[in-house]
JSON list of C-alpha atoms in Angstrom, two decimals:
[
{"chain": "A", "resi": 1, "resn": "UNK", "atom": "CA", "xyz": [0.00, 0.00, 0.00]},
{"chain": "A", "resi": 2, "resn": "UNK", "atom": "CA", "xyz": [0.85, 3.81, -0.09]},
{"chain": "A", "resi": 3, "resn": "UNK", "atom": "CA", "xyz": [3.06, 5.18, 2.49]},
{"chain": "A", "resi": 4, "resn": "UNK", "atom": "CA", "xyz": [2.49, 8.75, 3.71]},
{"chain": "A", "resi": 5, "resn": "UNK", "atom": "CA", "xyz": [5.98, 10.18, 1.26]},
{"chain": "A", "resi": 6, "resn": "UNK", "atom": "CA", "xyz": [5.54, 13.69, 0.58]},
{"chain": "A", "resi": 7, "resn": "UNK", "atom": "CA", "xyz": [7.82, 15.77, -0.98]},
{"chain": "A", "resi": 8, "resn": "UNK", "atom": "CA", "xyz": [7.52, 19.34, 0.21]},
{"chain": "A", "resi": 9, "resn": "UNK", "atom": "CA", "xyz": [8.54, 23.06, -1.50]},
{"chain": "A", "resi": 10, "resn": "UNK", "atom": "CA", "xyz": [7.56, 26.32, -1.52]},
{"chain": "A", "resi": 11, "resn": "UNK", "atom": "CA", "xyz": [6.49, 28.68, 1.11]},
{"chain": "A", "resi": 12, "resn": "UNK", "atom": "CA", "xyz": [6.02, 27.43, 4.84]},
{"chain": "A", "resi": 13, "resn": "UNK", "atom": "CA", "xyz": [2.77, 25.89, 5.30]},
{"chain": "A", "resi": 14, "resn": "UNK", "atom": "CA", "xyz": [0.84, 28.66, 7.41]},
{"chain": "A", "resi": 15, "resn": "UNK", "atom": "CA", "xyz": [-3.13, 29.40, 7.72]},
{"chain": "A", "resi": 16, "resn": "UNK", "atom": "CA", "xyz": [-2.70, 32.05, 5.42]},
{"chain": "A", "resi": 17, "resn": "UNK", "atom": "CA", "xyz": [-1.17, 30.91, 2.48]},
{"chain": "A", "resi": 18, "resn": "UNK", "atom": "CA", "xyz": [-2.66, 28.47, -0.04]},
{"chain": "A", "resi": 19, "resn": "UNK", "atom": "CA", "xyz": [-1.44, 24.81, -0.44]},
{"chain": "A", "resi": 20, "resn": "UNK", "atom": "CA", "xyz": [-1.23, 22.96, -3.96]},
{"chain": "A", "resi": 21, "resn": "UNK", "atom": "CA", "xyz": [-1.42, 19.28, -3.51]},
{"chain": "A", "resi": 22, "resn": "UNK", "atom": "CA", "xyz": [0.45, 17.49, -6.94]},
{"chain": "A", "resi": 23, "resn": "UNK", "atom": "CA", "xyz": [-0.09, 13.97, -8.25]},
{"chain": "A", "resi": 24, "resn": "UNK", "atom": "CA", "xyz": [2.23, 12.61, -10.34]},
{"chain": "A", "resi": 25, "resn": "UNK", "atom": "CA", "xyz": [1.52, 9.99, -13.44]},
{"chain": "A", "resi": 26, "resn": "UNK", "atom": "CA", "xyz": [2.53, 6.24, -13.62]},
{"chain": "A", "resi": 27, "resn": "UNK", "atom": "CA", "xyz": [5.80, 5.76, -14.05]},
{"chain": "A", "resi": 28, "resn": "UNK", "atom": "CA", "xyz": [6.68, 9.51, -12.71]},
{"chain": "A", "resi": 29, "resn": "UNK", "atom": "CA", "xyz": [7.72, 10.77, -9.41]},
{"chain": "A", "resi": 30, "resn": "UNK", "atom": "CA", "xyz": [7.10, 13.37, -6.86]},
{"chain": "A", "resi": 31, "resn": "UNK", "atom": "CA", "xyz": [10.14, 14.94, -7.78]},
{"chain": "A", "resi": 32, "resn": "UNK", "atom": "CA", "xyz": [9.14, 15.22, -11.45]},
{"chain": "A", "resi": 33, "resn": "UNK", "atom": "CA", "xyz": [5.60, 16.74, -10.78]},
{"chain": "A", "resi": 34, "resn": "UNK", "atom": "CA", "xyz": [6.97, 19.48, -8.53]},
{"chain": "A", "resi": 35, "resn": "UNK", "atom": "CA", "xyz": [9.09, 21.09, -11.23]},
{"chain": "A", "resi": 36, "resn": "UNK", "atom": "CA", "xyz": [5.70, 21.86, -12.79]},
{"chain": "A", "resi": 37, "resn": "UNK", "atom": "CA", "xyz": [5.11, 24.39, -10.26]},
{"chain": "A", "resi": 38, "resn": "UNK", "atom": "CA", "xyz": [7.79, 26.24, -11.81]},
{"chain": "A", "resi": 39, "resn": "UNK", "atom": "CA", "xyz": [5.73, 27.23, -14.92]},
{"chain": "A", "resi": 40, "resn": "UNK", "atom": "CA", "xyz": [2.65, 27.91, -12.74]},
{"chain": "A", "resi": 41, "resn": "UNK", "atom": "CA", "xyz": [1.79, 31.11, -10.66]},
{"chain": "A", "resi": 42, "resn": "UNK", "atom": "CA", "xyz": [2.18, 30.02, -7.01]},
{"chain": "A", "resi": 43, "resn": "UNK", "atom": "CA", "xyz": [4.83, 30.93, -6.19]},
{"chain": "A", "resi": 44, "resn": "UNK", "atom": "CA", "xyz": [3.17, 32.04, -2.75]},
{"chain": "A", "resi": 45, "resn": "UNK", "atom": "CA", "xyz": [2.07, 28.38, -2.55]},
{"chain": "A", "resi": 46, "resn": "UNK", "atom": "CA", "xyz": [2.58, 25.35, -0.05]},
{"chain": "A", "resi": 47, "resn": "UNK", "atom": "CA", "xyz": [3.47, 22.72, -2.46]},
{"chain": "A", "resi": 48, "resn": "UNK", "atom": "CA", "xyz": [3.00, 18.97, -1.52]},
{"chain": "A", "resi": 49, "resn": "UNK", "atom": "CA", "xyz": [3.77, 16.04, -3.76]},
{"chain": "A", "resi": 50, "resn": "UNK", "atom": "CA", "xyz": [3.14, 12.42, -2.67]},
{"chain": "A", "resi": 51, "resn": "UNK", "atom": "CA", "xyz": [5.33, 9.86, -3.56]},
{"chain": "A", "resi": 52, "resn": "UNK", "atom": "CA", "xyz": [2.98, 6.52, -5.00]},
{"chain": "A", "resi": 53, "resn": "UNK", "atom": "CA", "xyz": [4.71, 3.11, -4.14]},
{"chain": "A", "resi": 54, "resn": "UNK", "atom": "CA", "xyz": [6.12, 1.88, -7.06]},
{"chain": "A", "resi": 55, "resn": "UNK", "atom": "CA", "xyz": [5.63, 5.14, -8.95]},
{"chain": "A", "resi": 56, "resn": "UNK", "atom": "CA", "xyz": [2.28, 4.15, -9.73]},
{"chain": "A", "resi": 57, "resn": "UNK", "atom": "CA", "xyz": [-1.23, 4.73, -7.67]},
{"chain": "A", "resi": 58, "resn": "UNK", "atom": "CA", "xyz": [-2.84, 1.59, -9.23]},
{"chain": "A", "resi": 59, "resn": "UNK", "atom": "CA", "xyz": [-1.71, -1.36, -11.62]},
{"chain": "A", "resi": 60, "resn": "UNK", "atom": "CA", "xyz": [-4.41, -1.32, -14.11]},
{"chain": "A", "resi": 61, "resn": "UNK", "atom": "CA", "xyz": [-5.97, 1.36, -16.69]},
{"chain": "A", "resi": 62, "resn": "UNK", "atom": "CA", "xyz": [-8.21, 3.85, -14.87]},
{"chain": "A", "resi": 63, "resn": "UNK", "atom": "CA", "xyz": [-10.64, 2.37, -17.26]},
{"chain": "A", "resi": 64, "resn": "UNK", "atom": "CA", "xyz": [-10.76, -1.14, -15.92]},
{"chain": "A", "resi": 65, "resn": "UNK", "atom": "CA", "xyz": [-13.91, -2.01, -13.25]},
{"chain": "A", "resi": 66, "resn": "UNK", "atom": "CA", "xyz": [-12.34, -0.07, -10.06]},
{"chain": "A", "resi": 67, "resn": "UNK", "atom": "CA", "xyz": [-12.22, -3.88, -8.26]},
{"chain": "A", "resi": 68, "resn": "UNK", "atom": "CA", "xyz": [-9.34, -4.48, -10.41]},
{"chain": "A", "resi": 69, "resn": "UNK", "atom": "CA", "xyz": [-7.25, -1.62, -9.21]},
{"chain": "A", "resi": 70, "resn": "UNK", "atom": "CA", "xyz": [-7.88, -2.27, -5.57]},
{"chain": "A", "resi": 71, "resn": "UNK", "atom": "CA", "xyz": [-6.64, -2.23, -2.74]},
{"chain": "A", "resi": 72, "resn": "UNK", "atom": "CA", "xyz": [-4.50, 0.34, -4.50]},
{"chain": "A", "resi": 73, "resn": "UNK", "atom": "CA", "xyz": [-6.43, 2.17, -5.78]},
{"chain": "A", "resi": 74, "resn": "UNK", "atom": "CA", "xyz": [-8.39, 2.41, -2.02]},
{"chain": "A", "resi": 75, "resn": "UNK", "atom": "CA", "xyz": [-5.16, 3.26, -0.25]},
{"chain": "A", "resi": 76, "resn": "UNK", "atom": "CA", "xyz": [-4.90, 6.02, -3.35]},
{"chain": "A", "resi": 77, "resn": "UNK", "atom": "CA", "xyz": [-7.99, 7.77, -1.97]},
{"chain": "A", "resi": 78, "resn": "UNK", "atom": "CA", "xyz": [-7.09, 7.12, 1.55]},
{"chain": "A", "resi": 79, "resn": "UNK", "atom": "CA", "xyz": [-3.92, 8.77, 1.59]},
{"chain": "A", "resi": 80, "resn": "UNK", "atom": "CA", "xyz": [-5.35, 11.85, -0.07]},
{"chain": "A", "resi": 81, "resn": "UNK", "atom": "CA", "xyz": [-7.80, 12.48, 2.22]},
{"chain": "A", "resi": 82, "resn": "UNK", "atom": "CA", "xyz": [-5.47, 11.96, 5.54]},
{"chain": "A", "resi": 83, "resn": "UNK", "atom": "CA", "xyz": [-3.72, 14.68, 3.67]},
{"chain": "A", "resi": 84, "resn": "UNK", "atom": "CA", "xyz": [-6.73, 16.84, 3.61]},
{"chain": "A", "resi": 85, "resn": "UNK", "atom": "CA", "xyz": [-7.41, 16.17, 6.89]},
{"chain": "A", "resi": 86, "resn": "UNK", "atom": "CA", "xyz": [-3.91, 17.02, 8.23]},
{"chain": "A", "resi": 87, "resn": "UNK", "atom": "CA", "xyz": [-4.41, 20.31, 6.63]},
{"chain": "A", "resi": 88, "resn": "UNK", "atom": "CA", "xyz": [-7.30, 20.79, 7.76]},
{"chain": "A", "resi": 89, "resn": "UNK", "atom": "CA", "xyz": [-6.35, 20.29, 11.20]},
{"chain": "A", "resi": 90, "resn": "UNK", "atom": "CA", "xyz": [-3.98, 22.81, 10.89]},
{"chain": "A", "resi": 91, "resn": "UNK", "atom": "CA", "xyz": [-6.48, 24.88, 10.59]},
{"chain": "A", "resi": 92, "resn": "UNK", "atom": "CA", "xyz": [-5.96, 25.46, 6.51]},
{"chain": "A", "resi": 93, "resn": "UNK", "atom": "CA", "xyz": [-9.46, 25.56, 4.85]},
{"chain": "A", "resi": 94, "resn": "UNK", "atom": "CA", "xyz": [-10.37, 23.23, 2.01]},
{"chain": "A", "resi": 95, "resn": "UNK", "atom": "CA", "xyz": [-11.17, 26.52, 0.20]},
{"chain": "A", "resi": 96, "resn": "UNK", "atom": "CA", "xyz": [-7.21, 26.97, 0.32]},
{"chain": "A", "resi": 97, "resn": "UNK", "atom": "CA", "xyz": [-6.43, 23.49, -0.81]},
{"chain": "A", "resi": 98, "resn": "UNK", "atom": "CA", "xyz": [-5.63, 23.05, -4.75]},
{"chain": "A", "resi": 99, "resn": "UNK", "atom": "CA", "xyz": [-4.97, 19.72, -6.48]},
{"chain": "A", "resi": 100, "resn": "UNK", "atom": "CA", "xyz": [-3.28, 19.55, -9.64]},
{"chain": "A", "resi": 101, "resn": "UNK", "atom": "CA", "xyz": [-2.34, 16.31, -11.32]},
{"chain": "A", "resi": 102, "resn": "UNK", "atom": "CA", "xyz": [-1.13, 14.43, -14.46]},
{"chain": "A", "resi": 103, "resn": "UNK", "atom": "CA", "xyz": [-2.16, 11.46, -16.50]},
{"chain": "A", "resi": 104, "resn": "UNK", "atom": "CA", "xyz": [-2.62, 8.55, -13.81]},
{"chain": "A", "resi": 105, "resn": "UNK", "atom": "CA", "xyz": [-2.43, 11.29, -11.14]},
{"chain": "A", "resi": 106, "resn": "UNK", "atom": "CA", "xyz": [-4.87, 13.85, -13.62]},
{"chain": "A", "resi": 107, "resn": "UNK", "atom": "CA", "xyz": [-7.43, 10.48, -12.66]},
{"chain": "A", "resi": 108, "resn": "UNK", "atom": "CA", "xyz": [-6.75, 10.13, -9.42]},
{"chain": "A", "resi": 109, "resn": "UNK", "atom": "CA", "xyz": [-7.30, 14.11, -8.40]},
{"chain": "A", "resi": 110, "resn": "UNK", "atom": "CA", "xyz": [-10.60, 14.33, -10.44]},
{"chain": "A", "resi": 111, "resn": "UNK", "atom": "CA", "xyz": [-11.67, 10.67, -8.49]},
{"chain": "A", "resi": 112, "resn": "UNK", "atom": "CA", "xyz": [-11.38, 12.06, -5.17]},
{"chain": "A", "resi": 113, "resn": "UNK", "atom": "CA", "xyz": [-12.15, 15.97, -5.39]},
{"chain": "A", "resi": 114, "resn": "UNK", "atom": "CA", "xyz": [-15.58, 14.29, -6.93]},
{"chain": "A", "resi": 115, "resn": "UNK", "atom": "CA", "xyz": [-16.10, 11.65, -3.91]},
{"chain": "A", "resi": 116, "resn": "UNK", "atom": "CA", "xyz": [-15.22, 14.36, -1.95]},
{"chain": "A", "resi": 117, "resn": "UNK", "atom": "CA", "xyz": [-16.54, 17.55, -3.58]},
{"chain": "A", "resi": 118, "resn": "UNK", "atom": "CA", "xyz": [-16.64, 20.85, -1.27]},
{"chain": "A", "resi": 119, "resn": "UNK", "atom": "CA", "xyz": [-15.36, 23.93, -1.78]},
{"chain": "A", "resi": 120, "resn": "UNK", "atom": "CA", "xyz": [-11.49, 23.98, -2.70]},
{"chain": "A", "resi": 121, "resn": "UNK", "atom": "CA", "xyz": [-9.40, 26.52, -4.36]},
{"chain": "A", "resi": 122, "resn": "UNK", "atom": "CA", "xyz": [-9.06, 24.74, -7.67]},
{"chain": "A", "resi": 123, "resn": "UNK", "atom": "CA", "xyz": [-8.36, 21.71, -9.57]},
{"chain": "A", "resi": 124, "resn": "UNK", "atom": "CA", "xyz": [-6.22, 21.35, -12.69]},
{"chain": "A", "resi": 125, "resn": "UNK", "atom": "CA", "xyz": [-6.43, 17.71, -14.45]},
{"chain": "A", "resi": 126, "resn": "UNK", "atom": "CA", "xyz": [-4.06, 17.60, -17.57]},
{"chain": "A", "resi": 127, "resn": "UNK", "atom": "CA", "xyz": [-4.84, 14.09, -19.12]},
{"chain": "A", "resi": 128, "resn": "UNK", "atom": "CA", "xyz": [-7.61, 12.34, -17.14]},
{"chain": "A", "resi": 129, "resn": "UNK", "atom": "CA", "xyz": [-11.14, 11.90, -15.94]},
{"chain": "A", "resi": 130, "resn": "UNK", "atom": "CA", "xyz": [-13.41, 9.74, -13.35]},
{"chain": "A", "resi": 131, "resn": "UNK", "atom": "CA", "xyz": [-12.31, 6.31, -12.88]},
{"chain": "A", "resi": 132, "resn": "UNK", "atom": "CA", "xyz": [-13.94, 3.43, -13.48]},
{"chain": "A", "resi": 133, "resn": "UNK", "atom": "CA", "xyz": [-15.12, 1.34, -16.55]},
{"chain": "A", "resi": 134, "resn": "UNK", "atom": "CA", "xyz": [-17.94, 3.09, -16.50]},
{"chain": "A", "resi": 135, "resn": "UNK", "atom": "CA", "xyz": [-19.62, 6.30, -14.55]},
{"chain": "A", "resi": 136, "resn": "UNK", "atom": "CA", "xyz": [-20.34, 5.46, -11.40]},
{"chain": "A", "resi": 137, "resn": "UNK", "atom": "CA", "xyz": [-21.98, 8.72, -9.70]},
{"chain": "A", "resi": 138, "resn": "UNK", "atom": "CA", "xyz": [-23.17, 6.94, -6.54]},
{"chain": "A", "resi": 139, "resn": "UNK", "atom": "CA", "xyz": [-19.92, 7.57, -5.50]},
{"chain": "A", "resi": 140, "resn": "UNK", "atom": "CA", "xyz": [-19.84, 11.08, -5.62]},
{"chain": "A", "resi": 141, "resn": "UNK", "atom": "CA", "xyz": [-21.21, 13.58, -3.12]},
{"chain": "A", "resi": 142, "resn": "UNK", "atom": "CA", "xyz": [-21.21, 17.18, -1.99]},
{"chain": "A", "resi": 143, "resn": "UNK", "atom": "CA", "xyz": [-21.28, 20.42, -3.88]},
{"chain": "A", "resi": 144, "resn": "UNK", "atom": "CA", "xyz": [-18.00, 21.74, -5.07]},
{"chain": "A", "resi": 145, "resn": "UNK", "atom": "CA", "xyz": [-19.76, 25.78, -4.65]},
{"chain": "A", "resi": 146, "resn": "UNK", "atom": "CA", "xyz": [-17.97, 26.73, -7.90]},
{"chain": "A", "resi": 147, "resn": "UNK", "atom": "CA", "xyz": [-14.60, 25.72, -7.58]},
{"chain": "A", "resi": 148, "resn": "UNK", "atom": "CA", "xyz": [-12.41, 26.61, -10.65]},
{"chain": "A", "resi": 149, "resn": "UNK", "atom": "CA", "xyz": [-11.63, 23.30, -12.95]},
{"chain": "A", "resi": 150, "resn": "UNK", "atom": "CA", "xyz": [-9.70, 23.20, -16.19]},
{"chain": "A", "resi": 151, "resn": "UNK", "atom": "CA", "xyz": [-9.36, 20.19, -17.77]},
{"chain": "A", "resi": 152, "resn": "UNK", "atom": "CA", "xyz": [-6.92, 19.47, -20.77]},
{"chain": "A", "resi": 153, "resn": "UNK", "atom": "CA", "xyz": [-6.64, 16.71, -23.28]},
{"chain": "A", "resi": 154, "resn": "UNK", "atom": "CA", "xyz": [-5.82, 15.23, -26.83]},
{"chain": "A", "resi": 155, "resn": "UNK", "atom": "CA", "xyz": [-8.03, 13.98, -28.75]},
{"chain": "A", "resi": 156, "resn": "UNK", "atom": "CA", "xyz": [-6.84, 11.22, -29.34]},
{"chain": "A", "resi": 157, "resn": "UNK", "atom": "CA", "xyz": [-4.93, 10.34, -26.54]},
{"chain": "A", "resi": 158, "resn": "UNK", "atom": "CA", "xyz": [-3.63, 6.67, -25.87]},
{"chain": "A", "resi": 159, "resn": "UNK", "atom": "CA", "xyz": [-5.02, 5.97, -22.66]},
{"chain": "A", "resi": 160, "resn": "UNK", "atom": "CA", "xyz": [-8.02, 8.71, -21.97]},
{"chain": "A", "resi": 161, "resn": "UNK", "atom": "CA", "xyz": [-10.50, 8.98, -24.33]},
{"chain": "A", "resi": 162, "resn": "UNK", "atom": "CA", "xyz": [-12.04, 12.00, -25.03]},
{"chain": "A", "resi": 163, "resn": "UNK", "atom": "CA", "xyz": [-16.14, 10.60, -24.08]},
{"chain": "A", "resi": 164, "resn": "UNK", "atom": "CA", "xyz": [-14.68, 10.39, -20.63]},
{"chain": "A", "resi": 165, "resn": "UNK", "atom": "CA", "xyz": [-13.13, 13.86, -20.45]},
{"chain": "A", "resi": 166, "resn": "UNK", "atom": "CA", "xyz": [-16.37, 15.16, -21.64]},
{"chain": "A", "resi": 167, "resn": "UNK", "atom": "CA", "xyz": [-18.25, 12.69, -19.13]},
{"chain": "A", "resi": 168, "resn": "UNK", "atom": "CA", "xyz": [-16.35, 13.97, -16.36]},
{"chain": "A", "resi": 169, "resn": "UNK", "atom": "CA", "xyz": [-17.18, 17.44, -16.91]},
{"chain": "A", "resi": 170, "resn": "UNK", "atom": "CA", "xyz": [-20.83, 17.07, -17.12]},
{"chain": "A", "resi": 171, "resn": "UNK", "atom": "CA", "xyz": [-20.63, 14.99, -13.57]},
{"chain": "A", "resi": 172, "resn": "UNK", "atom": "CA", "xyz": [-18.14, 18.39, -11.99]},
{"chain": "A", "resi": 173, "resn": "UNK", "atom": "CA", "xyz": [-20.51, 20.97, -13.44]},
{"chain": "A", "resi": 174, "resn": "UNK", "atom": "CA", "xyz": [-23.82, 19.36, -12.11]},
{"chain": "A", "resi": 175, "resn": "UNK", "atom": "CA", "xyz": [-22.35, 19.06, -8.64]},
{"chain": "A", "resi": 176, "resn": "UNK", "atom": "CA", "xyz": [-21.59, 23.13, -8.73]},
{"chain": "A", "resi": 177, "resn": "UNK", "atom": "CA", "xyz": [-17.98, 23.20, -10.07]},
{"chain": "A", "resi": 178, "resn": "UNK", "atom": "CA", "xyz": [-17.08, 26.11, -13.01]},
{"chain": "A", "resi": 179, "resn": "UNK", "atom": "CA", "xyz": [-15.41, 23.96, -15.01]},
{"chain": "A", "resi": 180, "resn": "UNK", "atom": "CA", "xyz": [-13.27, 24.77, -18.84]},
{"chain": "A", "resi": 181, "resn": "UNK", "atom": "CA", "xyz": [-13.00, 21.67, -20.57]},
{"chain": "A", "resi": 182, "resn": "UNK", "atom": "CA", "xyz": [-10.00, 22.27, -23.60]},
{"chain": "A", "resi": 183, "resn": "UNK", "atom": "CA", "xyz": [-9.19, 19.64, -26.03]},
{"chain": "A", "resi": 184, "resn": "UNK", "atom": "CA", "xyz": [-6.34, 19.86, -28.29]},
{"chain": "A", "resi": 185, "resn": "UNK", "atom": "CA", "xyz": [-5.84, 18.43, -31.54]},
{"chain": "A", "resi": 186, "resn": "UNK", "atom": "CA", "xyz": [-3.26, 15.60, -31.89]},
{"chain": "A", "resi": 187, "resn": "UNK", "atom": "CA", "xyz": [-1.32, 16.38, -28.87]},
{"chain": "A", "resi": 188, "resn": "UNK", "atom": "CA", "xyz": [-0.14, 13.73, -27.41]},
{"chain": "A", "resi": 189, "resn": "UNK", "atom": "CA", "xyz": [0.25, 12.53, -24.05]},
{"chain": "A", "resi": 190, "resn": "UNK", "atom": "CA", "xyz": [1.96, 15.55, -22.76]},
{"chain": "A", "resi": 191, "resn": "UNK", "atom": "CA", "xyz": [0.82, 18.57, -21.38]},
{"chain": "A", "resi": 192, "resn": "UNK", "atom": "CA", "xyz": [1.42, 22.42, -23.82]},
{"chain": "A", "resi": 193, "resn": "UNK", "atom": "CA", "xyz": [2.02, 25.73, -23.06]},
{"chain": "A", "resi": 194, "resn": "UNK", "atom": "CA", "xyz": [-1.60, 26.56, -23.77]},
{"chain": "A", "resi": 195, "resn": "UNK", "atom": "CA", "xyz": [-2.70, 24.58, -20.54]},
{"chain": "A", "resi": 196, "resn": "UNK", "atom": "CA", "xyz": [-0.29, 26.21, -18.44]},
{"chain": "A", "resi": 197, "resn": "UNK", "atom": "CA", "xyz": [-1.72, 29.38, -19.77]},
{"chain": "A", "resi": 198, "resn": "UNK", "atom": "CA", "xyz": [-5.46, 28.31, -18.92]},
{"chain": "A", "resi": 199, "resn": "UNK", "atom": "CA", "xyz": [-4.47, 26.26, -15.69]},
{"chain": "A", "resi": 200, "resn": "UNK", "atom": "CA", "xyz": [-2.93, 30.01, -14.24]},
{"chain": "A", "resi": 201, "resn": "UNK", "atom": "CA", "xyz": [-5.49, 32.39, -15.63]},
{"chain": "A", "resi": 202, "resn": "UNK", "atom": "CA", "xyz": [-8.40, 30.25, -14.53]},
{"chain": "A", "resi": 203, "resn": "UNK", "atom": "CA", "xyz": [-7.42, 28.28, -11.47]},
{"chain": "A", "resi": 204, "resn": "UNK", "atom": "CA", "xyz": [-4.25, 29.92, -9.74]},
{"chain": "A", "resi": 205, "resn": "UNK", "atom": "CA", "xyz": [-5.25, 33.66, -10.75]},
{"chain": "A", "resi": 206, "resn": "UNK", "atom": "CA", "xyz": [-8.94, 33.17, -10.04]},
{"chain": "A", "resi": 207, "resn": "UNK", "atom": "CA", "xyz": [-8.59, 33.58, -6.61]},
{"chain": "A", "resi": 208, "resn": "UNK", "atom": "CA", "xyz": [-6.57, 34.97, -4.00]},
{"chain": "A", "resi": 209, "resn": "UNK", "atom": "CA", "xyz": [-6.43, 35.21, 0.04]},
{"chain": "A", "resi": 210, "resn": "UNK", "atom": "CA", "xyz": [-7.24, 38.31, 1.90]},
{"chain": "A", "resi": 211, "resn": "UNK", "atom": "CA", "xyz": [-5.03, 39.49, 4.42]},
{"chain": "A", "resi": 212, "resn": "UNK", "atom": "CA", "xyz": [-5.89, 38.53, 7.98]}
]
């Protein structure tokens, strides 16, 4: 199973400054994901990147029946929300909390924001949507009080197709999130400049904390 293996940069984690919680894809690495932040704008940011045993959060396609990816994918889910709750606890909001993640991680972050939908700061998913072989919105609950979402993809992609993307966003924007959906044109599985661009204007730029 996961162990708790975060990797931690930015600013000191404090009540008034905003946290941005990164999930890295199969095959990648904590280390790898945080050298996104460098092209983002939080630079005023608590960053936290999770380590997944084995670099991957489950064994199988997000697209498999989610009994096939357990207990992984479980312990996944788990290990998020202890995060959450430590934060929490430290008296950081959730409406302070961002989640940004890529690929496998993209999948993960949508997965449990949705199961767990409240109020956050944002959510950027570059490559992914809701796991499962199919939709299963039993599983979600809450209101996510319209929490910024941008969502990237290719069309085609090799391992998220484009129904699902679309999918997703329907299930984010009838529980309450304001969600952009972009899809690009024969990217690849990669994430462009123009995503950066819309992950900053309408997620990290869309808010900011007041002064206390």
């Amino acid at each position: 199973m996961h162990e708790k293996n975060i990797l931690t940069a930015g600013k000191e984690l404090d009540p008034k400054n905003n946290v941005l919680i990164l999930l890295h894809g199969r095959g990648g690495s904590a280390e790898d994901i945080l050298t996104l932040a460098n092209h983002l704008d939080v630079k005023d940011f608590t960053l936290l990147a999770p380590q997944a045993t084995n670099n991957t959060w489950y064994p199988y396609s997000f697209l498999a029946p989610p009994a096939q990816n357990e207990p992984w994918l479980s312990s996944s889910l788990a290990l998020l929300k202890e995060m959450v709750q430590d934060l929490n606890s430290k008296g950081i909001p959730s409406e302070h909390i961002y989640f940004l993640g890529f690929s496998q991680g993209a999948c993960l972050t949508l997965e449990f924001v949705t199961r767990n939908a409240t109020k956050y700061g944002g959510i950027v998913a570059f490559t992914g949507g809701l796991i499962g072989d199919k939709i299963y919105p039993e599983n979600y609950k809450g209101g996510f009080e319209q929490t910024p979402v941008f969502i990237g993809t290719s069309d085609p992609d090799p391992h998220v197709p484009v129904e699902r993307v679309y999918a997703t966003t329907n299930i984010l924007n009838g529980m309450g999130a304001a969600v952009e959906a972009k899809v690009y044109n024969s990217m690849g599985h990669t994430i462009n400049h123009d995503e950066i661009d819309n992950a900053n204007r309408l997620v990290f730029n869309a808010q900011s904390i007041k002064s206390v």
